Short mmCIF file of N, CA and C in Angstrom, two decimals:
data_model
loop_
_atom_site.label_atom_id
_atom_site.label_comp_id
_atom_site.label_asym_id
_atom_site.label_seq_id
_atom_site.Cartn_x
_atom_site.Cartn_y
_atom_site.Cartn_z
N UNK A 1 -1.92 1.97 -23.80
CA UNK A 1 -1.21 2.29 -22.58
C UNK A 1 -0.29 1.13 -22.23
N UNK A 2 0.94 1.41 -21.81
CA UNK A 2 1.86 0.33 -21.45
C UNK A 2 1.38 -0.42 -20.21
N UNK A 3 1.76 -1.67 -20.11
CA UNK A 3 1.38 -2.49 -18.96
C UNK A 3 2.24 -2.09 -17.76
N UNK A 4 1.61 -1.90 -16.64
CA UNK A 4 2.31 -1.54 -15.40
C UNK A 4 2.26 -2.73 -14.47
N UNK A 5 3.44 -3.22 -14.09
CA UNK A 5 3.52 -4.32 -13.13
C UNK A 5 3.45 -3.76 -11.74
N UNK A 6 2.61 -4.36 -10.90
CA UNK A 6 2.40 -3.86 -9.55
C UNK A 6 2.43 -5.01 -8.56
N UNK A 7 3.00 -4.77 -7.40
CA UNK A 7 3.07 -5.79 -6.36
C UNK A 7 2.21 -5.45 -5.16
N UNK A 8 1.43 -4.38 -5.23
CA UNK A 8 0.60 -3.94 -4.11
C UNK A 8 -0.74 -4.67 -4.13
N UNK A 9 -0.79 -5.80 -3.44
CA UNK A 9 -2.00 -6.63 -3.46
C UNK A 9 -3.16 -6.02 -2.71
N UNK A 10 -2.91 -4.99 -1.91
CA UNK A 10 -3.97 -4.36 -1.13
C UNK A 10 -4.70 -3.27 -1.91
N UNK A 11 -4.29 -3.00 -3.14
CA UNK A 11 -4.89 -1.94 -3.94
C UNK A 11 -6.14 -2.44 -4.66
N UNK A 12 -7.11 -1.56 -4.77
CA UNK A 12 -8.36 -1.89 -5.46
C UNK A 12 -8.13 -2.19 -6.94
N UNK A 13 -7.11 -1.59 -7.53
CA UNK A 13 -6.84 -1.75 -8.96
C UNK A 13 -5.91 -2.91 -9.29
N UNK A 14 -5.42 -3.62 -8.28
CA UNK A 14 -4.51 -4.74 -8.50
C UNK A 14 -5.26 -5.90 -9.15
N UNK A 15 -4.65 -6.47 -10.20
CA UNK A 15 -5.25 -7.63 -10.86
C UNK A 15 -4.15 -8.43 -11.53
N UNK A 16 -3.88 -9.62 -11.03
CA UNK A 16 -2.90 -10.55 -11.60
C UNK A 16 -1.56 -9.87 -11.90
N UNK A 17 -0.93 -9.31 -10.90
CA UNK A 17 0.38 -8.66 -10.97
C UNK A 17 0.39 -7.41 -11.84
N UNK A 18 -0.75 -6.85 -12.13
CA UNK A 18 -0.80 -5.64 -12.94
C UNK A 18 -1.77 -4.64 -12.36
N UNK A 19 -1.83 -3.49 -13.00
CA UNK A 19 -2.72 -2.42 -12.57
C UNK A 19 -3.82 -2.26 -13.61
N UNK A 20 -5.07 -2.26 -13.16
CA UNK A 20 -6.19 -2.11 -14.09
C UNK A 20 -6.83 -0.72 -14.00
N UNK A 21 -6.14 0.24 -13.38
CA UNK A 21 -6.65 1.61 -13.30
C UNK A 21 -6.60 2.25 -14.69
N UNK A 22 -7.56 3.11 -14.98
CA UNK A 22 -7.60 3.77 -16.29
C UNK A 22 -6.47 4.79 -16.42
N UNK A 23 -6.15 5.47 -15.34
CA UNK A 23 -5.03 6.42 -15.32
C UNK A 23 -4.14 6.10 -14.14
N UNK A 24 -2.85 6.27 -14.32
CA UNK A 24 -1.90 6.00 -13.25
C UNK A 24 -1.09 7.26 -13.00
N UNK A 25 -1.00 7.66 -11.74
CA UNK A 25 -0.28 8.86 -11.35
C UNK A 25 0.87 8.42 -10.43
N UNK A 26 2.08 8.43 -10.96
CA UNK A 26 3.25 7.97 -10.21
C UNK A 26 4.18 9.16 -9.99
N UNK A 27 4.65 9.30 -8.76
CA UNK A 27 5.61 10.36 -8.47
C UNK A 27 6.92 9.74 -7.99
N UNK A 28 8.00 10.43 -8.26
CA UNK A 28 9.32 9.97 -7.85
C UNK A 28 9.79 10.78 -6.66
N UNK A 29 10.59 10.16 -5.83
CA UNK A 29 11.11 10.87 -4.67
C UNK A 29 12.34 10.19 -4.10
N UNK A 30 12.87 10.78 -3.07
CA UNK A 30 14.03 10.24 -2.38
C UNK A 30 13.75 10.19 -0.88
N UNK A 31 14.21 9.14 -0.26
CA UNK A 31 14.11 8.99 1.19
C UNK A 31 15.52 9.05 1.74
N UNK A 32 15.76 9.93 2.69
CA UNK A 32 17.08 10.05 3.29
C UNK A 32 17.33 8.87 4.23
N UNK A 33 18.51 8.33 4.14
CA UNK A 33 18.90 7.20 4.97
C UNK A 33 19.99 7.66 5.94
N UNK A 34 20.43 6.73 6.78
CA UNK A 34 21.50 7.09 7.72
C UNK A 34 22.81 7.31 6.96
N UNK A 35 23.71 7.99 7.54
CA UNK A 35 25.04 8.29 6.98
C UNK A 35 24.93 9.10 5.70
N UNK A 36 24.00 10.04 5.63
CA UNK A 36 23.84 11.00 4.55
C UNK A 36 23.59 10.36 3.18
N UNK A 37 22.93 9.22 3.17
CA UNK A 37 22.58 8.58 1.91
C UNK A 37 21.12 8.82 1.58
N UNK A 38 20.69 8.29 0.45
CA UNK A 38 19.28 8.39 0.10
C UNK A 38 18.89 7.21 -0.78
N UNK A 39 17.61 6.91 -0.78
CA UNK A 39 17.07 5.83 -1.61
C UNK A 39 16.01 6.42 -2.52
N UNK A 40 16.06 6.07 -3.78
CA UNK A 40 15.08 6.54 -4.75
C UNK A 40 13.84 5.66 -4.65
N UNK A 41 12.66 6.24 -4.70
CA UNK A 41 11.43 5.43 -4.63
C UNK A 41 10.36 6.04 -5.53
N UNK A 42 9.41 5.21 -5.91
CA UNK A 42 8.25 5.63 -6.70
C UNK A 42 7.02 5.48 -5.83
N UNK A 43 6.10 6.43 -5.93
CA UNK A 43 4.86 6.36 -5.16
C UNK A 43 3.67 6.48 -6.11
N UNK A 44 2.75 5.55 -6.02
CA UNK A 44 1.56 5.57 -6.86
C UNK A 44 0.48 6.38 -6.14
N UNK A 45 0.08 7.47 -6.75
CA UNK A 45 -0.96 8.31 -6.16
C UNK A 45 -2.36 7.82 -6.52
N UNK A 46 -2.44 6.82 -7.39
CA UNK A 46 -3.72 6.25 -7.78
C UNK A 46 -4.17 5.18 -6.78
N UNK A 47 -3.25 4.76 -5.88
CA UNK A 47 -3.54 3.70 -4.92
C UNK A 47 -4.82 3.98 -4.14
N UNK A 48 -5.64 2.95 -4.04
CA UNK A 48 -6.88 3.02 -3.27
C UNK A 48 -7.02 1.66 -2.57
N UNK A 49 -7.14 1.62 -1.24
CA UNK A 49 -7.24 0.32 -0.57
C UNK A 49 -8.51 -0.43 -0.96
N UNK A 50 -8.37 -1.73 -1.17
CA UNK A 50 -9.53 -2.55 -1.51
C UNK A 50 -10.39 -2.78 -0.27
N UNK A 51 -11.60 -3.29 -0.47
CA UNK A 51 -12.50 -3.56 0.66
C UNK A 51 -11.91 -4.62 1.58
N UNK A 52 -11.25 -5.65 1.01
CA UNK A 52 -10.61 -6.68 1.84
C UNK A 52 -9.50 -6.08 2.70
N UNK A 53 -8.71 -5.18 2.11
CA UNK A 53 -7.63 -4.54 2.86
C UNK A 53 -8.19 -3.67 3.98
N UNK A 54 -9.26 -2.93 3.70
CA UNK A 54 -9.89 -2.10 4.73
C UNK A 54 -10.37 -2.95 5.90
N UNK A 55 -10.98 -4.10 5.59
CA UNK A 55 -11.47 -5.00 6.63
C UNK A 55 -10.31 -5.57 7.45
N UNK A 56 -9.22 -5.94 6.75
CA UNK A 56 -8.06 -6.50 7.44
C UNK A 56 -7.45 -5.45 8.37
N UNK A 57 -7.29 -4.21 7.91
CA UNK A 57 -6.73 -3.16 8.75
C UNK A 57 -7.62 -2.87 9.95
N UNK A 58 -8.93 -2.96 9.76
CA UNK A 58 -9.86 -2.75 10.87
C UNK A 58 -9.69 -3.84 11.93
N UNK A 59 -9.57 -5.10 11.48
CA UNK A 59 -9.36 -6.21 12.43
C UNK A 59 -8.02 -6.07 13.14
N UNK A 60 -6.96 -5.66 12.42
CA UNK A 60 -5.65 -5.47 13.05
C UNK A 60 -5.70 -4.35 14.09
N UNK A 61 -6.39 -3.28 13.77
CA UNK A 61 -6.51 -2.18 14.73
C UNK A 61 -7.23 -2.64 15.99
N UNK A 62 -8.32 -3.42 15.83
CA UNK A 62 -9.05 -3.94 16.98
C UNK A 62 -8.14 -4.83 17.82
N UNK A 63 -7.36 -5.68 17.15
CA UNK A 63 -6.45 -6.59 17.85
C UNK A 63 -5.40 -5.81 18.65
N UNK A 64 -4.73 -4.86 18.00
CA UNK A 64 -3.67 -4.13 18.68
C UNK A 64 -4.22 -3.18 19.75
N UNK A 65 -5.42 -2.65 19.57
CA UNK A 65 -6.03 -1.86 20.62
C UNK A 65 -6.30 -2.73 21.85
N UNK A 66 -6.70 -3.98 21.62
CA UNK A 66 -6.92 -4.91 22.72
C UNK A 66 -5.64 -5.25 23.44
N UNK A 67 -4.53 -5.38 22.69
CA UNK A 67 -3.25 -5.65 23.32
C UNK A 67 -2.80 -4.50 24.21
N UNK A 68 -3.04 -3.28 23.75
CA UNK A 68 -2.61 -2.15 24.55
C UNK A 68 -3.45 -2.01 25.83
N UNK A 69 -4.65 -2.57 25.81
CA UNK A 69 -5.51 -2.52 27.00
C UNK A 69 -5.34 -3.75 27.88
N UNK A 70 -4.52 -4.71 27.41
CA UNK A 70 -4.28 -5.91 28.20
C UNK A 70 -5.34 -6.98 28.02
N UNK A 71 -6.11 -6.93 26.91
CA UNK A 71 -7.16 -7.91 26.66
C UNK A 71 -6.59 -8.99 25.75
N UNK A 72 -6.89 -10.26 26.04
CA UNK A 72 -6.42 -11.37 25.23
C UNK A 72 -7.44 -11.61 24.11
N UNK A 73 -7.05 -11.34 22.84
CA UNK A 73 -7.94 -11.51 21.69
C UNK A 73 -7.80 -12.87 21.03
N UNK A 74 -7.01 -13.76 21.57
CA UNK A 74 -6.76 -15.05 20.93
C UNK A 74 -7.91 -15.95 20.98
#
């Protein structure tokens, strides 16, 4: 299998700038931009958040929920 370079450090399969997943499912698409343009993008459907990423997102959610309630989390 060819080597896939990946920059998504929050993925469970990320390892030293590469992907260690056994199978990779990538889809292509376009995102419409302003002034009737579009940008081509690739989306990895194999992406799975790592445990560290899940913990970080949980802490960020707690922090921002506190900000919306006016609580100082510092």
